[in-house]
Coordinates of C-alpha atoms in Angstrom, one line a residue:
X29 CA 0.0 0.0 0.0
X30 CA 1.5 3.4 -1.0
X31 CA 2.2 6.3 1.2
X32 CA -0.5 9.1 1.6
X33 CA 0.0 11.9 -0.9
X34 CA 0.6 14.5 1.9
X35 CA 3.5 12.5 3.4
X36 CA 5.1 11.9 0.1
X37 CA 4.8 15.6 -0.8
X38 CA 6.4 16.6 2.4
X39 CA 9.3 14.2 1.9
X40 CA 9.8 15.5 -1.7
X41 CA 9.8 19.1 -0.4
X42 CA 12.3 18.3 2.3
X43 CA 14.6 16.5 -0.2
X44 CA 14.5 19.5 -2.5
X45 CA 15.3 22.0 0.3
X46 CA 18.3 19.8 1.3
X47 CA 19.4 19.6 -2.4
X48 CA 19.1 23.4 -2.8
X49 CA 21.0 24.1 0.4
X50 CA 23.8 21.8 -0.5
X51 CA 24.0 23.1 -4.0
X52 CA 24.2 26.7 -2.7
X53 CA 27.0 25.7 -0.2
X54 CA 28.9 24.1 -3.0
X55 CA 28.6 27.2 -5.1
X56 CA 29.7 29.4 -2.3
X57 CA 32.8 27.3 -1.7
X58 CA 31.8 25.9 1.7
X59 CA 32.4 22.5 0.0
X60 CA 35.3 22.8 -2.5
X61 CA 36.1 20.4 -5.3
X62 CA 37.4 17.2 -3.8
X63 CA 35.7 17.7 -0.4
X64 CA 33.4 15.1 1.1
X65 CA 29.8 15.8 1.9
X66 CA 28.5 14.6 5.2
X67 CA 27.2 11.0 5.2
X68 CA 23.5 10.6 4.5
X69 CA 23.1 9.0 7.9
X70 CA 24.8 11.8 9.8
X71 CA 23.0 14.5 7.8
X72 CA 19.6 12.8 8.3
X73 CA 20.2 12.7 12.1
X74 CA 21.3 16.3 12.2
X75 CA 18.3 17.6 10.1
X76 CA 15.7 15.3 11.7
X77 CA 14.6 13.7 8.5
X78 CA 14.8 10.2 7.1
X79 CA 17.9 8.8 5.4
X80 CA 15.8 8.2 2.3
X81 CA 15.0 12.0 2.1
X82 CA 18.7 12.9 2.2
X83 CA 19.6 10.1 -0.3
X84 CA 17.1 11.7 -2.7
X85 CA 18.8 15.0 -2.4
X86 CA 22.2 13.5 -3.0
X87 CA 20.9 11.6 -6.0
X88 CA 19.8 14.9 -7.6
X89 CA 23.3 16.4 -7.0
X90 CA 24.9 13.4 -8.6
X91 CA 22.5 13.6 -11.6
X92 CA 23.4 17.2 -12.2
X93 CA 27.2 16.5 -11.9
X94 CA 27.9 18.4 -8.7
X95 CA 29.0 15.4 -6.8
X96 CA 30.1 11.8 -7.5
X97 CA 29.1 8.9 -5.4
X98 CA 29.7 5.1 -5.3
X99 CA 28.0 2.5 -3.2
X100 CA 29.6 2.4 0.2
X101 CA 31.7 5.6 -0.4
X102 CA 31.4 9.2 0.5
X103 CA 29.9 11.7 -1.9
X104 CA 32.7 13.9 -3.4
X105 CA 32.3 17.4 -4.8
X106 CA 33.4 17.5 -8.5
X107 CA 35.6 19.9 -10.3
X108 CA 32.7 21.5 -12.1
X109 CA 31.3 22.8 -8.9
X110 CA 33.7 25.8 -8.6
X111 CA 32.8 28.7 -6.3
X112 CA 30.9 31.4 -8.2
X113 CA 29.7 29.0 -11.0
X114 CA 26.3 28.4 -9.4
X115 CA 23.6 31.0 -9.2
X116 CA 21.9 30.4 -5.9
X117 CA 20.3 32.9 -3.7
X118 CA 23.6 34.2 -2.4
X119 CA 24.7 35.2 -5.9
X120 CA 21.4 37.1 -6.6
X121 CA 21.3 38.9 -3.3
X122 CA 22.2 42.6 -3.2
X123 CA 22.3 44.8 -0.1
X124 CA 19.3 47.0 -0.3
X125 CA 18.4 47.7 3.3
X126 CA 20.0 50.7 5.1
X127 CA 23.1 50.3 7.3
X128 CA 23.8 52.1 10.5
X129 CA 26.0 55.1 10.4
X130 CA 28.7 53.1 12.1
X131 CA 28.5 50.4 9.4
X132 CA 28.7 53.1 6.6
X133 CA 31.8 54.6 8.2
X134 CA 33.3 51.1 8.6
X135 CA 32.8 50.2 5.0
X136 CA 34.7 53.4 3.9
X137 CA 37.8 52.4 5.8
X138 CA 40.8 50.8 4.1
X139 CA 40.7 47.6 6.1
X140 CA 42.4 44.4 4.8
X141 CA 41.8 41.0 6.4
X142 CA 44.7 38.8 7.5
X143 CA 45.0 35.8 5.3
X144 CA 47.4 33.2 4.3
X145 CA 49.8 34.8 1.8
X146 CA 51.7 33.2 -1.1
X147 CA 54.9 31.9 0.3
X148 CA 57.8 34.4 -0.1
X149 CA 61.5 33.5 0.2
X150 CA 62.0 36.4 2.6
X151 CA 59.0 38.1 4.2
X152 CA 59.7 41.2 6.3
X153 CA 56.1 41.6 7.4
X154 CA 56.0 43.4 10.8
X155 CA 53.9 41.9 13.5
X156 CA 54.8 38.3 12.6
X157 CA 56.9 36.3 14.9
X158 CA 58.7 33.0 14.2
X159 CA 56.6 29.9 14.7
X160 CA 59.7 28.1 16.0
X161 CA 59.9 30.6 18.9
X162 CA 56.6 29.5 20.4
X163 CA 57.2 27.5 23.6
X164 CA 55.1 24.5 22.4
X165 CA 56.1 22.1 25.1
X166 CA 55.5 24.7 27.9
X167 CA 52.2 25.8 26.5
X168 CA 51.0 22.2 26.0
X169 CA 51.8 21.4 29.6
X170 CA 50.0 24.5 30.8
X171 CA 47.0 23.8 28.7
X172 CA 46.9 20.2 30.0
X173 CA 47.1 21.4 33.5
X174 CA 44.3 23.9 32.9
X175 CA 42.1 21.1 31.3
X176 CA 42.7 18.8 34.3
X177 CA 41.7 21.3 36.9
X178 CA 38.5 20.2 38.6
X179 CA 35.5 22.3 37.9
X180 CA 32.0 22.0 39.4
X181 CA 30.5 23.0 36.1
X182 CA 31.2 24.6 32.7
X183 CA 29.9 28.1 32.8
X184 CA 30.6 31.7 31.7
X185 CA 33.5 33.4 33.4
X186 CA 33.7 36.9 34.8
X187 CA 33.9 39.4 31.8
X188 CA 37.0 41.0 33.3
X189 CA 38.9 37.7 33.0
X190 CA 40.2 34.9 35.1
X191 CA 41.0 35.8 38.7
X192 CA 44.1 33.7 38.6
X193 CA 45.4 35.4 35.5
X194 CA 44.7 38.9 36.7
X195 CA 46.5 38.2 39.9
X196 CA 49.5 36.9 38.0
X197 CA 49.4 39.9 35.6
X198 CA 49.4 42.2 38.6
X199 CA 52.7 40.8 39.8
X200 CA 54.2 40.6 36.3
X201 CA 53.4 44.2 35.5
X202 CA 55.0 45.4 38.8
X203 CA 58.1 43.3 38.2
X204 CA 58.5 43.8 34.5
X205 CA 57.1 47.3 33.8
X206 CA 57.0 49.0 37.2
X207 CA 53.2 49.3 37.1
X208 CA 51.4 49.2 40.5
X209 CA 47.7 48.5 40.2
X210 CA 44.9 46.6 41.9
X211 CA 43.8 43.3 40.5
X212 CA 40.3 44.7 39.7
X213 CA 41.9 47.4 37.5
X214 CA 43.0 44.6 35.1
X215 CA 40.6 43.6 32.3
X216 CA 41.6 40.6 30.1
X217 CA 40.7 41.2 26.5
X218 CA 41.0 39.3 23.2
X219 CA 44.2 41.1 22.1
X220 CA 45.1 44.8 22.1
X221 CA 42.8 45.4 19.2
X222 CA 39.7 44.7 21.3
X223 CA 41.2 46.9 24.0
X224 CA 41.3 49.8 21.6
X225 CA 37.7 49.0 20.4
X226 CA 36.5 49.1 24.1
X227 CA 38.2 52.4 24.6
X228 CA 36.4 53.9 21.6
X229 CA 33.1 52.5 22.7
X230 CA 33.4 53.8 26.2
X231 CA 35.0 57.2 25.7
X232 CA 34.3 58.5 22.2
X233 CA 31.1 60.0 20.8
X234 CA 30.5 61.0 17.2
X235 CA 32.4 64.2 16.6
X236 CA 34.6 64.0 19.6
X237 CA 38.2 65.1 19.1
X238 CA 40.7 62.2 19.3
X239 CA 44.5 62.7 19.1
X240 CA 46.6 60.2 17.1
X241 CA 50.3 60.0 16.4
X242 CA 51.5 60.8 12.9
X243 CA 52.4 58.2 11.7
X244 CA 50.1 55.8 13.6
X245 CA 49.1 52.2 13.9
X246 CA 46.5 51.9 11.2
X247 CA 44.1 49.7 13.1
X248 CA 44.0 52.2 16.0
X249 CA 43.1 54.9 13.5
X250 CA 40.4 52.7 11.9
X251 CA 38.8 52.1 15.3
X252 CA 38.5 55.8 16.1
X253 CA 37.3 56.6 12.5
X254 CA 34.6 54.0 12.7
X255 CA 33.5 55.5 16.1
X256 CA 33.0 58.8 14.3
X257 CA 35.8 60.6 16.0
X258 CA 37.2 64.0 14.8
X259 CA 40.8 62.7 14.3
X260 CA 43.7 65.1 14.8
X261 CA 47.1 63.8 13.7
X262 CA 50.1 65.1 15.7
X263 CA 53.6 64.7 14.3
X264 CA 56.3 62.5 15.7
X265 CA 60.0 62.7 15.5
X266 CA 62.7 60.2 16.4
X267 CA 61.8 60.7 20.1
X268 CA 58.1 60.2 19.6
X269 CA 55.1 62.5 19.9
X270 CA 55.7 66.2 19.5
X271 CA 53.7 67.2 22.5
X272 CA 54.1 70.9 21.8
X273 CA 51.9 70.5 18.7
X274 CA 48.9 69.2 20.7
X275 CA 45.8 71.3 20.3
X276 CA 45.0 73.2 23.5
X277 CA 42.0 75.4 22.7
X278 CA 39.3 72.8 22.3
X279 CA 38.4 69.8 24.4
X280 CA 39.8 66.4 23.4
X281 CA 38.5 63.1 24.8
X282 CA 41.3 60.8 24.1
X283 CA 44.9 60.6 22.9
X284 CA 46.3 57.3 21.6
X285 CA 50.1 57.1 22.0
X286 CA 52.9 54.5 21.9
X287 CA 55.5 56.2 24.2
X288 CA 57.7 53.2 24.9
X289 CA 58.3 52.5 21.2
X290 CA 56.5 54.8 18.8
X291 CA 54.8 52.8 16.1
X292 CA 56.3 52.7 13.5
X293 CA 59.2 55.2 13.9
X294 CA 60.5 53.6 17.1
X295 CA 61.1 56.7 19.2
X296 CA 61.1 56.4 23.1
X297 CA 59.2 59.4 24.5
X298 CA 61.5 61.3 26.9
X299 CA 60.3 62.0 30.4
X300 CA 60.0 65.7 29.8
X301 CA 57.5 65.1 27.0
X302 CA 55.7 62.5 29.1
X303 CA 55.2 65.1 31.9
X304 CA 54.0 67.7 29.3
X305 CA 51.6 65.1 27.8
X306 CA 50.0 64.4 31.2
X307 CA 49.6 68.1 31.9
X308 CA 47.9 68.5 28.5
X309 CA 45.5 65.7 29.3
X310 CA 44.4 67.3 32.5
X311 CA 44.0 70.7 30.8
X312 CA 41.7 69.5 28.1
X313 CA 40.0 66.6 30.0
X314 CA 41.4 63.8 27.9
X315 CA 42.3 60.2 28.7
X316 CA 45.5 58.8 27.4
X317 CA 45.5 55.3 25.9
X318 CA 49.0 54.0 26.2
X319 CA 49.7 51.1 23.9
X320 CA 52.7 49.1 25.2
X321 CA 52.5 46.6 22.3
X322 CA 56.1 45.4 22.5
X323 CA 57.4 46.9 25.7
X324 CA 59.3 43.7 26.6
X325 CA 61.9 44.3 23.9
X326 CA 64.6 46.8 24.8
X327 CA 68.1 46.6 23.5
X328 CA 70.2 49.8 23.6
X329 CA 68.2 52.0 26.0
X330 CA 67.2 51.7 29.6
X331 CA 63.4 51.3 29.9
X332 CA 61.5 54.4 30.8
X333 CA 58.5 53.5 33.1
X334 CA 55.1 53.5 31.4
X335 CA 52.9 56.6 31.6
X336 CA 50.5 54.7 33.8
X337 CA 53.1 54.6 36.6
X338 CA 53.2 58.4 36.6
X339 CA 49.4 58.9 36.5
X340 CA 46.7 56.3 37.4
X341 CA 43.8 58.7 36.9
X342 CA 44.2 59.7 33.2
X343 CA 46.1 56.8 31.6
X344 CA 44.7 53.6 30.3
X345 CA 47.4 51.0 29.8
X346 CA 47.2 48.4 27.0
X347 CA 49.3 45.2 27.0
X348 CA 49.4 42.0 24.9
X349 CA 51.1 38.7 24.6
X350 CA 50.9 38.8 20.8
X351 CA 54.6 39.8 20.5
X352 CA 55.9 37.4 23.2
X353 CA 53.9 34.3 22.6
X354 CA 51.6 34.5 19.6
X355 CA 49.0 36.8 18.0
X356 CA 46.9 33.7 17.4
X357 CA 46.2 33.4 21.2
X358 CA 44.2 36.6 21.2
X359 CA 45.2 37.5 24.7
X360 CA 45.8 41.0 26.0
X361 CA 44.9 43.2 28.9
X362 CA 43.8 46.7 29.9
X363 CA 44.8 48.5 33.2
X364 CA 42.1 51.2 33.7
X365 CA 41.7 54.0 36.2
X366 CA 39.4 53.0 39.1
X367 CA 36.4 55.1 38.0
X368 CA 36.4 53.2 34.6
X369 CA 36.5 49.6 36.0
X370 CA 32.8 49.0 35.9
X371 CA 32.0 50.6 32.6
X372 CA 34.8 48.8 30.8
X373 CA 33.8 45.5 32.4
X374 CA 30.2 45.9 31.2
X375 CA 31.4 46.8 27.7
X376 CA 33.6 43.7 27.6
X377 CA 30.6 41.6 28.7
X378 CA 28.5 42.9 25.9
X379 CA 31.3 42.4 23.4
X380 CA 32.0 38.7 23.9
X381 CA 31.2 37.7 27.5
X382 CA 34.8 37.0 28.3
X383 CA 38.1 35.9 26.6
X384 CA 38.8 32.2 26.2
X385 CA 39.0 30.6 29.6
X386 CA 41.5 27.7 29.0
X387 CA 44.1 30.0 27.4
X388 CA 43.7 32.5 30.3
X389 CA 44.4 29.7 32.8
X390 CA 47.3 28.4 30.8
X391 CA 48.9 31.8 30.7
X392 CA 48.3 32.2 34.5
X393 CA 50.1 28.9 35.0
X394 CA 53.1 30.0 33.0
X395 CA 53.3 33.3 34.9
X396 CA 53.0 31.6 38.2
X397 CA 55.9 29.2 37.4
X398 CA 58.1 32.0 36.0
X399 CA 58.2 30.2 32.7
X400 CA 56.7 33.1 30.8
X401 CA 59.3 35.6 32.0
X402 CA 62.1 33.1 31.2
X403 CA 60.6 32.8 27.7
X404 CA 60.5 36.6 27.3
X405 CA 64.2 36.9 28.3
X406 CA 65.1 34.2 25.8
X407 CA 63.1 36.0 23.0
X408 CA 64.7 39.3 23.9
X409 CA 68.2 37.8 23.3
X410 CA 67.1 36.1 20.1
X411 CA 65.4 39.2 18.7
X412 CA 68.4 41.4 19.6
X413 CA 70.5 39.0 17.5
X414 CA 68.1 39.3 14.6
X415 CA 68.0 43.1 14.9
X416 CA 71.8 43.3 14.8
X417 CA 71.9 41.0 11.8
X418 CA 69.4 43.0 9.8
X419 CA 70.9 46.4 10.7
X420 CA 74.4 45.2 9.8
X421 CA 73.2 43.7 6.5
X422 CA 71.3 46.8 5.5
X423 CA 74.2 49.1 6.4
X424 CA 76.6 46.9 4.4
X425 CA 74.3 46.8 1.4
X426 CA 73.2 50.4 1.2
X427 CA 75.6 52.5 3.2
X428 CA 74.7 56.1 3.3
X429 CA 71.8 55.6 0.8
X430 CA 69.5 54.8 3.7
X431 CA 68.5 56.0 7.2
X432 CA 67.5 53.3 9.7
X433 CA 65.4 54.4 12.6
X434 CA 63.7 52.6 15.6
X435 CA 66.6 50.2 16.2
X436 CA 66.7 50.5 20.0
X437 CA 63.6 48.5 20.8
X438 CA 60.8 46.4 19.4
X439 CA 60.6 43.9 16.5
X440 CA 60.9 46.1 13.4
X441 CA 62.9 49.0 12.0
X442 CA 61.9 51.7 9.5
X443 CA 64.3 52.3 6.5
X444 CA 64.2 55.5 4.6
X445 CA 65.6 55.5 1.1
X446 CA 67.1 58.8 0.3
X447 CA 67.3 58.4 -3.4
X448 CA 63.7 57.1 -4.0
X449 CA 60.7 59.3 -3.9
X450 CA 57.6 58.2 -2.1
X451 CA 55.7 58.1 -5.4
X452 CA 57.8 55.0 -6.3
X453 CA 56.9 53.0 -3.2
X454 CA 54.2 50.9 -4.9
X455 CA 56.5 50.0 -7.9
X456 CA 59.3 49.1 -5.5
X457 CA 57.1 46.8 -3.5
X458 CA 55.8 45.1 -6.6
X459 CA 59.4 44.5 -7.9
X460 CA 60.4 43.1 -4.6
X461 CA 57.4 40.7 -4.4
X462 CA 58.2 39.5 -7.9
X463 CA 61.7 38.6 -6.6
X464 CA 60.1 36.7 -3.6
X465 CA 60.6 39.4 -1.0
X466 CA 57.8 40.8 1.1
X467 CA 58.3 44.5 2.1
X468 CA 55.8 46.9 3.4
X469 CA 55.5 50.7 3.0
X470 CA 55.4 53.2 5.8
X471 CA 53.3 55.8 3.9
X472 CA 49.8 54.2 4.6
X473 CA 50.5 54.8 8.3
X474 CA 50.4 58.6 7.7
X475 CA 47.1 60.4 7.7
X476 CA 47.9 64.0 6.6
X477 CA 51.6 64.7 6.1
X478 CA 52.9 61.9 3.8
X479 CA 56.7 61.5 3.6
X480 CA 58.6 62.7 0.6
X481 CA 60.9 59.7 0.3
X482 CA 60.1 56.0 0.2
X483 CA 60.1 54.2 3.5
X484 CA 59.7 50.6 4.5
X485 CA 58.7 49.0 7.8
X486 CA 60.8 45.9 8.0
X487 CA 59.9 43.3 10.7
X488 CA 62.6 40.9 11.7
X489 CA 61.1 38.6 14.4
X490 CA 59.9 35.9 12.0
X491 CA 63.3 35.3 10.2
X492 CA 66.6 33.9 11.3
X493 CA 69.8 36.0 11.3
X494 CA 71.0 34.2 8.2
X495 CA 67.7 34.7 6.4
X496 CA 67.8 38.4 7.4
X497 CA 71.2 38.8 5.9
X498 CA 70.4 36.9 2.7
X499 CA 67.0 38.7 2.5
X500 CA 68.7 42.2 2.8
X501 CA 71.2 41.2 0.1
X502 CA 68.5 40.1 -2.3
X503 CA 66.5 43.2 -1.5
X504 CA 69.5 45.4 -2.3
X505 CA 70.0 43.6 -5.6
X506 CA 66.3 44.3 -6.5
X507 CA 66.5 48.0 -5.4
X508 CA 69.8 48.7 -7.2
X509 CA 68.2 47.5 -10.4
X510 CA 65.2 49.8 -9.7
X511 CA 65.4 52.8 -12.0
X512 CA 64.7 55.7 -9.5
X513 CA 67.5 54.6 -7.2
X514 CA 70.9 56.1 -8.0
X515 CA 73.4 53.4 -8.7
X516 CA 76.5 53.0 -6.5
X517 CA 79.2 50.6 -7.5
X518 CA 80.7 50.6 -4.0
X519 CA 77.7 49.8 -1.8
X520 CA 79.4 48.9 1.5

């Protein structure tokens, strides 16, 4: 006896919906050529339908050539099902509904996503660190210890972060950076980028004046622009922010600075300018966001205490483990003035509840054991060797044709090419990439006063000293064949 028409119709309709959804996912690249589709049994259980219904959908995909299937084997996506070749609902959709003002500002920003790049023989990308430097064994042990700790239940954590990690960070900041603060002033965040976003959300209204360094970390500038800030760029020299150029007549709500190692020029802000910056902040009613993004790396200079040590009422301190462990961990922290504790904690809770718990506990274990600080000291020695190798190689290859700045701290240097105009930067970078070398211009980090000569931000933390030497030599060979650069038969 056959099935009632209604039941058969419902089953046919469910099979078609599954077929259309899978076809659309294949067209969008969710399933690429060569990928396996879920088994009919697993998909039926997940969707709450019969296996026969799923099999009917798979049969339709096979008949149209999107997948291949054999008895007892998985269904495999074919080569004909390339992303963009199908015309499902996703391809026909166009954004017609209005966006918020924030979203409109966001879409106007020059933001690029991090992605896996084509392998280059020598990549001087700043912000990258060597995968071999990650303390894999130590981290695995710490994660295992965190996993094995007994818990009564799996639940959401406090938005400000793990109590154990904040307690360990309190001691670390006192020992390593001279910062004295209470545990409840520390808020664990998902990297320094989230810290900057929270600062904008809490402190900046549309049209508020925000001071940024010129040049400046691009993602900090983007955060403030997306918030609708009236951005004022204040010039920097080789010692950091030119505090005398700060606007005094109108109220400013926030100044973003990198006083321990100006990004990207590398200057260390002298104490006299720090004092003047704090006086300015009080006079205009502004908070100072101090980004100490690579404060652990000092080579030729004695560390100057962070601004937060001098003033705990107007300074918000931002730290991260991205440059000491890995940017992939997404762990950073804020130290905020006491009146801001509650509002930042609430903002963090709305953003993502809290940062990943296991990673926080693992970092707390490393800090408690002293392993983290030993690792930082080891990395400081390794990166000092890398820096010396790069500076020596660049000096040997280019001599007086270049100026190198920002060598006393951090994980990158800026190289100015005296004989190449800034207008040639793009061609220079393209020529280097064709030769297998990744180099990155400094000009996009300027907002108003673009430099006249070509400049590069060269990171060295992801390469070995030998790779840095060979990379500099290959870069020199590329640049000396580059038309705008004056030739010099005796380079070193």
